[in-house]
mmCIF file of C-alpha atoms in Angstrom:
data_model
loop_
_atom_site.group_PDB
_atom_site.id
_atom_site.type_symbol
_atom_site.label_atom_id
_atom_site.label_comp_id
_atom_site.label_asym_id
_atom_site.label_seq_id
_atom_site.Cartn_x
_atom_site.Cartn_y
_atom_site.Cartn_z
ATOM 1 C CA MET A 21 146.653 111.425 104.093
ATOM 2 C CA THR A 22 146.627 107.653 103.693
ATOM 3 C CA THR A 23 143.573 105.598 102.819
ATOM 4 C CA ASP A 24 143.293 104.212 106.356
ATOM 5 C CA GLU A 25 143.454 107.704 107.893
ATOM 6 C CA SER A 26 140.791 108.951 105.472
ATOM 7 C CA TYR A 27 138.556 106.010 106.331
ATOM 8 C CA ILE A 28 138.982 106.602 110.095
ATOM 9 C CA GLU A 29 138.190 110.299 109.632
ATOM 10 C CA ARG A 30 134.990 109.483 107.694
ATOM 11 C CA ILE A 31 133.928 107.055 110.418
ATOM 12 C CA GLY A 32 134.572 109.716 113.078
ATOM 13 C CA ASN A 33 132.567 112.336 111.171
ATOM 14 C CA SER A 34 129.730 109.845 110.675
ATOM 15 C CA ARG A 35 129.616 109.069 114.405
ATOM 16 C CA ARG A 36 129.642 112.752 115.310
ATOM 17 C CA LYS A 37 126.774 113.400 112.898
ATOM 18 C CA ARG A 38 124.753 110.516 114.348
ATOM 19 C CA PHE A 39 125.446 111.707 117.883
ATOM 20 C CA THR A 40 124.390 115.262 117.015
ATOM 21 C CA LYS A 41 121.249 114.032 115.272
ATOM 22 C CA HIS A 42 120.244 111.822 118.205
ATOM 23 C CA LEU A 43 120.954 114.650 120.657
ATOM 24 C CA LEU A 44 118.702 117.022 118.719
ATOM 25 C CA LEU A 45 115.971 114.374 118.531
ATOM 26 C CA CYS A 46 116.179 113.808 122.303
ATOM 27 C CA LEU A 47 115.879 117.545 122.955
ATOM 28 C CA ALA A 48 112.906 117.765 120.588
ATOM 29 C CA SER A 49 111.230 114.809 122.305
ATOM 30 C CA ILE A 50 111.634 116.520 125.688
ATOM 31 C CA VAL A 51 109.920 119.632 124.299
ATOM 32 C CA MET A 52 107.088 117.511 122.883
ATOM 33 C CA LEU A 53 106.683 115.573 126.146
ATOM 34 C CA TYR A 54 106.638 118.712 128.314
ATOM 35 C CA PRO A 55 102.810 119.155 128.189
ATOM 36 C CA LEU A 56 102.327 115.529 129.273
ATOM 37 C CA LEU A 57 104.889 115.900 132.065
ATOM 38 C CA TRP A 58 103.202 119.121 133.196
ATOM 39 C CA LEU A 59 99.831 117.318 133.195
ATOM 40 C CA VAL A 60 101.198 114.553 135.414
ATOM 41 C CA SER A 61 102.840 117.093 137.704
ATOM 42 C CA SER A 62 99.641 119.168 137.970
ATOM 43 C CA SER A 63 97.614 116.078 138.819
ATOM 44 C CA LEU A 64 99.771 115.717 141.958
ATOM 45 C CA LYS A 65 99.362 119.318 143.130
ATOM 46 C CA PRO A 66 96.564 120.877 145.231
ATOM 47 C CA THR A 67 94.072 122.736 143.059
ATOM 48 C CA GLU A 68 94.890 126.145 144.544
ATOM 49 C CA ILE A 69 98.560 126.034 143.482
ATOM 50 C CA VAL A 70 98.238 124.339 140.075
ATOM 51 C CA PHE A 71 98.714 127.615 138.174
ATOM 52 C CA LYS A 72 100.935 129.216 140.813
ATOM 53 C CA ASP A 73 103.583 126.502 140.859
ATOM 54 C CA LEU A 74 104.557 125.875 137.224
ATOM 55 C CA SER A 75 107.520 123.627 137.992
ATOM 56 C CA LEU A 76 107.481 119.967 136.996
ATOM 57 C CA TRP A 77 108.421 118.965 140.536
ATOM 58 C CA PRO A 78 105.484 119.841 142.824
ATOM 59 C CA ALA A 79 106.252 121.932 145.874
ATOM 60 C CA GLU A 80 103.282 120.233 147.580
ATOM 61 C CA TRP A 81 102.142 116.701 146.799
ATOM 62 C CA ASP A 82 98.466 115.795 146.755
ATOM 63 C CA PHE A 83 97.763 112.185 145.761
ATOM 64 C CA SER A 84 94.130 112.538 146.776
ATOM 65 C CA ASN A 85 93.282 114.111 143.407
ATOM 66 C CA TYR A 86 93.021 110.653 141.863
ATOM 67 C CA ALA A 87 90.764 109.209 144.544
ATOM 68 C CA GLU A 88 88.576 112.305 144.797
ATOM 69 C CA GLY A 89 88.421 112.815 141.034
ATOM 70 C CA TRP A 90 87.266 109.234 140.529
ATOM 71 C CA THR A 91 84.091 109.892 142.542
ATOM 72 C CA ALA A 92 83.727 113.669 142.103
ATOM 73 C CA LEU A 93 81.004 113.516 139.454
ATOM 74 C CA GLU A 94 77.468 112.183 139.588
ATOM 75 C CA PHE A 95 78.717 108.718 138.590
ATOM 76 C CA PRO A 96 82.097 107.045 139.238
ATOM 77 C CA PHE A 97 84.670 107.725 136.533
ATOM 78 C CA ASP A 98 84.891 104.048 135.597
ATOM 79 C CA LEU A 99 81.373 104.337 134.118
ATOM 80 C CA TYR A 100 82.570 106.951 131.632
ATOM 81 C CA LEU A 101 85.605 104.819 130.801
ATOM 82 C CA VAL A 102 83.354 101.835 130.080
ATOM 83 C CA ASN A 103 81.071 103.985 127.907
ATOM 84 C CA SER A 104 84.042 105.166 125.855
ATOM 85 C CA VAL A 105 85.434 101.636 125.557
ATOM 86 C CA VAL A 106 82.096 100.331 124.239
ATOM 87 C CA ILE A 107 81.896 103.059 121.587
ATOM 88 C CA VAL A 108 85.561 102.683 120.623
ATOM 89 C CA VAL A 109 85.481 98.881 120.284
ATOM 90 C CA LEU A 110 82.330 98.910 118.154
ATOM 91 C CA SER A 111 83.655 101.778 116.037
ATOM 92 C CA ILE A 112 86.891 99.891 115.365
ATOM 93 C CA LEU A 113 84.995 96.735 114.407
ATOM 94 C CA GLY A 114 82.694 98.745 112.146
ATOM 95 C CA ASN A 115 85.516 100.530 110.341
ATOM 96 C CA LEU A 116 87.571 97.365 109.887
ATOM 97 C CA LEU A 117 84.635 95.401 108.483
ATOM 98 C CA SER A 118 82.971 97.987 106.254
ATOM 99 C CA CYS A 119 86.074 99.808 105.016
ATOM 100 C CA SER A 120 87.893 96.557 104.202
ATOM 101 C CA LEU A 121 84.912 95.350 102.135
ATOM 102 C CA ALA A 122 84.714 98.650 100.273
ATOM 103 C CA ALA A 123 88.489 98.737 99.746
ATOM 104 C CA TYR A 124 88.512 95.169 98.406
ATOM 105 C CA ALA A 125 85.788 96.067 95.902
ATOM 106 C CA PHE A 126 87.681 99.151 94.678
ATOM 107 C CA ALA A 127 91.058 97.403 94.570
ATOM 108 C CA ARG A 128 90.189 93.989 93.150
ATOM 109 C CA LEU A 129 86.721 93.867 91.582
ATOM 110 C CA ASN A 130 85.898 95.158 88.104
ATOM 111 C CA PHE A 131 82.507 96.837 87.872
ATOM 112 C CA ARG A 132 81.042 99.704 85.900
ATOM 113 C CA GLY A 133 81.776 103.108 87.399
ATOM 114 C CA ARG A 134 84.458 101.847 89.780
ATOM 115 C CA LYS A 135 86.825 104.768 89.158
ATOM 116 C CA LEU A 136 83.987 107.284 89.399
ATOM 117 C CA PHE A 137 82.689 105.874 92.683
ATOM 118 C CA PHE A 138 86.203 105.758 94.109
ATOM 119 C CA ALA A 139 86.783 109.379 93.114
ATOM 120 C CA LEU A 140 83.479 110.390 94.724
ATOM 121 C CA THR A 141 84.456 108.503 97.865
ATOM 122 C CA LEU A 142 87.754 110.345 98.078
ATOM 123 C CA GLY A 143 85.932 113.600 97.344
ATOM 124 C CA THR A 144 83.963 113.236 100.569
ATOM 125 C CA MET A 145 87.173 113.945 102.483
ATOM 126 C CA MET A 146 86.977 117.525 101.202
ATOM 127 C CA LEU A 147 83.581 118.104 102.824
ATOM 128 C CA PRO A 148 83.828 119.923 106.165
ATOM 129 C CA GLY A 149 82.309 117.817 108.904
ATOM 130 C CA HIS A 150 80.173 120.711 110.125
ATOM 131 C CA VAL A 151 78.323 120.816 106.788
ATOM 132 C CA LEU A 152 76.838 117.394 107.556
ATOM 133 C CA LEU A 153 75.889 118.059 111.176
ATOM 134 C CA VAL A 154 72.379 119.404 110.623
ATOM 135 C CA PRO A 155 71.277 116.790 108.031
ATOM 136 C CA GLN A 156 72.690 113.968 110.140
ATOM 137 C CA TYR A 157 71.046 115.303 113.296
ATOM 138 C CA ILE A 158 67.657 115.520 111.556
ATOM 139 C CA VAL A 159 67.984 111.964 110.222
ATOM 140 C CA PHE A 160 69.003 110.523 113.594
ATOM 141 C CA ALA A 161 66.267 112.497 115.366
ATOM 142 C CA LYS A 162 63.578 111.122 113.043
ATOM 143 C CA MET A 163 64.943 107.620 113.611
ATOM 144 C CA GLY A 164 64.674 108.088 117.380
ATOM 145 C CA TRP A 165 68.388 107.653 117.949
ATOM 146 C CA LEU A 166 68.994 110.763 120.042
ATOM 147 C CA ASN A 167 70.455 110.084 123.481
ATOM 148 C CA THR A 168 71.726 106.695 122.286
ATOM 149 C CA TYR A 169 75.067 105.432 121.017
ATOM 150 C CA PHE A 170 73.695 104.571 117.563
ATOM 151 C CA PRO A 171 74.679 107.905 115.904
ATOM 152 C CA LEU A 172 78.232 107.393 117.167
ATOM 153 C CA ILE A 173 78.560 103.736 116.130
ATOM 154 C CA VAL A 174 76.297 102.860 113.178
ATOM 155 C CA PRO A 175 77.992 105.184 110.604
ATOM 156 C CA ASN A 176 81.230 103.262 111.134
ATOM 157 C CA PHE A 177 79.516 100.087 109.852
ATOM 158 C CA LEU A 178 78.547 101.889 106.625
ATOM 159 C CA ALA A 179 82.069 102.673 105.333
ATOM 160 C CA THR A 180 81.708 106.421 105.831
ATOM 161 C CA SER A 181 85.435 107.074 106.332
ATOM 162 C CA ALA A 182 87.084 107.690 102.959
ATOM 163 C CA PHE A 183 90.521 107.948 104.548
ATOM 164 C CA TYR A 184 90.472 104.378 105.869
ATOM 165 C CA ILE A 185 89.072 103.095 102.578
ATOM 166 C CA PHE A 186 91.877 104.803 100.659
ATOM 167 C CA LEU A 187 94.483 103.459 103.070
ATOM 168 C CA MET A 188 93.246 99.882 102.646
ATOM 169 C CA VAL A 189 92.869 100.225 98.881
ATOM 170 C CA GLN A 190 96.510 101.237 98.593
ATOM 171 C CA PHE A 191 97.572 98.331 100.766
ATOM 172 C CA ILE A 192 95.492 95.733 98.893
ATOM 173 C CA ARG A 193 96.819 97.014 95.559
ATOM 174 C CA SER A 194 100.343 96.271 96.788
ATOM 175 C CA LEU A 195 99.456 92.573 97.207
ATOM 176 C CA PRO A 196 100.219 90.403 94.149
ATOM 177 C CA ARG A 197 97.174 89.450 92.096
ATOM 178 C CA GLU A 198 98.658 85.989 91.587
ATOM 179 C CA LEU A 199 97.355 85.137 95.067
ATOM 180 C CA ASP A 200 93.784 85.824 93.929
ATOM 181 C CA GLU A 201 94.253 83.851 90.733
ATOM 182 C CA ALA A 202 95.706 80.850 92.578
ATOM 183 C CA ALA A 203 92.809 80.871 95.035
ATOM 184 C CA ARG A 204 90.290 81.154 92.194
ATOM 185 C CA ILE A 205 91.873 78.168 90.448
ATOM 186 C CA ASP A 206 91.395 76.209 93.677
ATOM 187 C CA GLY A 207 87.689 77.013 93.510
ATOM 188 C CA ALA A 208 87.485 79.983 95.877
ATOM 189 C CA GLY A 209 84.843 82.601 95.175
ATOM 190 C CA THR A 210 85.107 86.358 95.549
ATOM 191 C CA PHE A 211 84.173 86.491 99.218
ATOM 192 C CA ARG A 212 86.339 83.464 100.061
ATOM 193 C CA ILE A 213 89.343 85.140 98.451
ATOM 194 C CA PHE A 214 88.627 88.259 100.487
ATOM 195 C CA TRP A 215 88.204 86.355 103.756
ATOM 196 C CA SER A 216 90.942 83.725 103.415
ATOM 197 C CA VAL A 217 93.586 85.447 101.273
ATOM 198 C CA ILE A 218 93.328 89.230 101.529
ATOM 199 C CA LEU A 219 92.322 89.733 105.165
ATOM 200 C CA PRO A 220 95.185 87.721 106.721
ATOM 201 C CA LEU A 221 97.681 89.846 104.760
ATOM 202 C CA CYS A 222 96.100 93.168 105.776
ATOM 203 C CA LYS A 223 97.188 93.180 109.428
ATOM 204 C CA PRO A 224 99.382 96.314 109.095
ATOM 205 C CA ALA A 225 96.574 98.249 107.396
ATOM 206 C CA PHE A 226 94.083 96.973 109.974
ATOM 207 C CA ALA A 227 96.371 97.983 112.837
ATOM 208 C CA THR A 228 96.782 101.478 111.355
ATOM 209 C CA THR A 229 93.022 101.852 110.959
ATOM 210 C CA ALA A 230 92.382 100.541 114.466
ATOM 211 C CA ILE A 231 94.869 102.948 116.065
ATOM 212 C CA PHE A 232 93.566 105.999 114.208
ATOM 213 C CA THR A 233 89.970 105.013 114.958
ATOM 214 C CA PHE A 234 90.770 104.453 118.628
ATOM 215 C CA ILE A 235 92.443 107.832 119.059
ATOM 216 C CA SER A 236 89.851 109.831 117.109
ATOM 217 C CA THR A 237 86.850 108.118 118.734
ATOM 218 C CA TRP A 238 88.275 108.193 122.254
ATOM 219 C CA ASN A 239 89.025 111.926 121.995
ATOM 220 C CA GLU A 240 85.783 112.851 120.173
ATOM 221 C CA PHE A 241 83.957 115.569 122.087
ATOM 222 C CA PHE A 242 81.499 117.323 119.801
ATOM 223 C CA SER A 243 79.481 114.349 118.521
ATOM 224 C CA PRO A 244 78.797 112.862 121.985
ATOM 225 C CA LEU A 245 77.950 116.365 123.210
ATOM 226 C CA LEU A 246 75.451 116.726 120.355
ATOM 227 C CA TYR A 247 73.680 113.377 120.678
ATOM 228 C CA LEU A 248 73.983 112.441 124.380
ATOM 229 C CA THR A 249 72.022 114.281 127.046
ATOM 230 C CA GLU A 250 71.973 111.909 130.032
ATOM 231 C CA GLN A 251 75.149 111.973 132.095
ATOM 232 C CA GLU A 252 74.930 108.216 132.578
ATOM 233 C CA LEU A 253 75.762 107.847 128.858
ATOM 234 C CA TYR A 254 78.622 110.381 128.814
ATOM 235 C CA THR A 255 82.001 109.477 127.379
ATOM 236 C CA VAL A 256 85.362 110.417 128.920
ATOM 237 C CA PRO A 257 85.740 113.839 127.166
ATOM 238 C CA LEU A 258 82.256 114.898 128.312
ATOM 239 C CA ALA A 259 83.012 113.693 131.832
ATOM 240 C CA LEU A 260 86.225 115.724 131.956
ATOM 241 C CA ARG A 261 84.261 118.785 130.904
ATOM 242 C CA GLN A 262 82.141 118.421 134.051
ATOM 243 C CA PHE A 263 85.154 119.304 136.218
ATOM 244 C CA ILE A 264 85.219 122.833 134.747
ATOM 245 C CA ASP A 265 82.659 125.093 136.382
ATOM 246 C CA SER A 266 82.068 128.398 134.602
ATOM 247 C CA GLU A 267 80.464 129.965 137.675
ATOM 248 C CA GLY A 268 82.091 128.285 140.638
ATOM 249 C CA GLN A 269 85.552 126.946 141.382
ATOM 250 C CA SER A 270 86.933 124.379 138.951
ATOM 251 C CA GLN A 271 88.625 121.284 140.356
ATOM 252 C CA TRP A 272 91.769 121.519 138.262
ATOM 253 C CA GLY A 273 93.805 118.993 140.217
ATOM 254 C CA GLN A 274 91.095 116.347 139.956
ATOM 255 C CA MET A 275 90.511 117.126 136.299
ATOM 256 C CA PHE A 276 94.219 116.735 135.466
ATOM 257 C CA ALA A 277 94.319 113.481 137.421
ATOM 258 C CA MET A 278 91.394 112.040 135.463
ATOM 259 C CA SER A 279 92.856 113.440 132.236
ATOM 260 C CA PHE A 280 95.997 111.426 132.824
ATOM 261 C CA VAL A 281 93.894 108.339 133.575
ATOM 262 C CA SER A 282 92.024 108.838 130.290
ATOM 263 C CA LEU A 283 95.291 109.208 128.371
ATOM 264 C CA ALA A 284 96.717 105.914 129.622
ATOM 265 C CA PRO A 285 94.610 103.667 127.304
ATOM 266 C CA VAL A 286 95.515 105.797 124.253
ATOM 267 C CA ILE A 287 99.233 105.673 125.017
ATOM 268 C CA GLY A 288 99.123 101.935 125.733
ATOM 269 C CA PHE A 289 97.157 101.143 122.571
ATOM 270 C CA PHE A 290 99.519 103.237 120.460
ATOM 271 C CA ILE A 291 102.642 101.596 121.910
ATOM 272 C CA ALA A 292 101.175 98.120 121.411
ATOM 273 C CA GLY A 293 100.402 98.765 117.738
ATOM 274 C CA GLN A 294 103.270 101.090 116.856
ATOM 275 C CA LYS A 295 105.157 98.445 114.845
ATOM 276 C CA TYR A 296 102.116 97.690 112.676
ATOM 277 C CA LEU A 297 101.297 101.393 112.379
ATOM 278 C CA VAL A 298 104.671 102.269 110.888
ATOM 279 C CA LYS A 299 104.588 99.229 108.606
ATOM 280 C CA GLY A 300 101.046 99.991 107.459
ATOM 281 C CA ILE A 301 101.750 103.630 106.629
ATOM 282 C CA ALA A 302 105.014 102.736 104.854
ATOM 283 C CA THR A 303 103.397 99.962 102.809
ATOM 284 C CA THR A 304 100.396 102.014 101.697
ATOM 285 C CA GLY A 305 102.768 104.523 100.132
ATOM 286 C CA LEU A 306 104.355 102.028 97.752
ATOM 287 C CA LYS A 307 101.797 102.602 94.994
#
């Protein structure tokens, strides 16, 4: 076999391998997307045949699920969407501000006990969330914060998420220290270096934190259920729970329709920040 024939054969094998790999990935993506496709299909079926007709193409179409589901509860569904948006936006701002400050201190500042405090911060990730429920509930109850959004928002402004702190610490450590030294020579102080030098370079880490915070806060069910009692303050997950009646007939078609509506912001936010998400996760793993 000549060199040219060997080269052509290697190119052909490489193309076949790429084609096979992409085919397998496409099949896997179809399997992963099946629950979402079934959700969309079920939202377009009458409630009585949702679990009788399991095909992705509805035998009967019912577009009224969206209109009826929007006004099926005590308040219009847009109220619950607004409530969730308010909590999500403030939670993202809180995590970005507080966790970036804490990460900058651990990554750049030299103070006594820095390694110990950082280790204790990371150690909090090993605590089960349910262990803290009762103490937190007692504290918030004594502060008069029950049936308000404060228990869901304020902790995010206090750098309580060790995961986001660790993510930002790893990213800031990957930035050259010469930038800090040059800014200090120009007369910049510690906070000015943080605000004018570090923050503009942390967009990938910020985008990663924002996306994770958005998804986790938007889908959070237990905490709003614990602290919110008035339906006017309910978030989207609590509103969706109202469609399921344990004694009467559940409105499955309307619930699936509103579930798809509630998924749209998550999917859109993830697609918009996907580039920064991948870059942020890849960069934080360099050190």
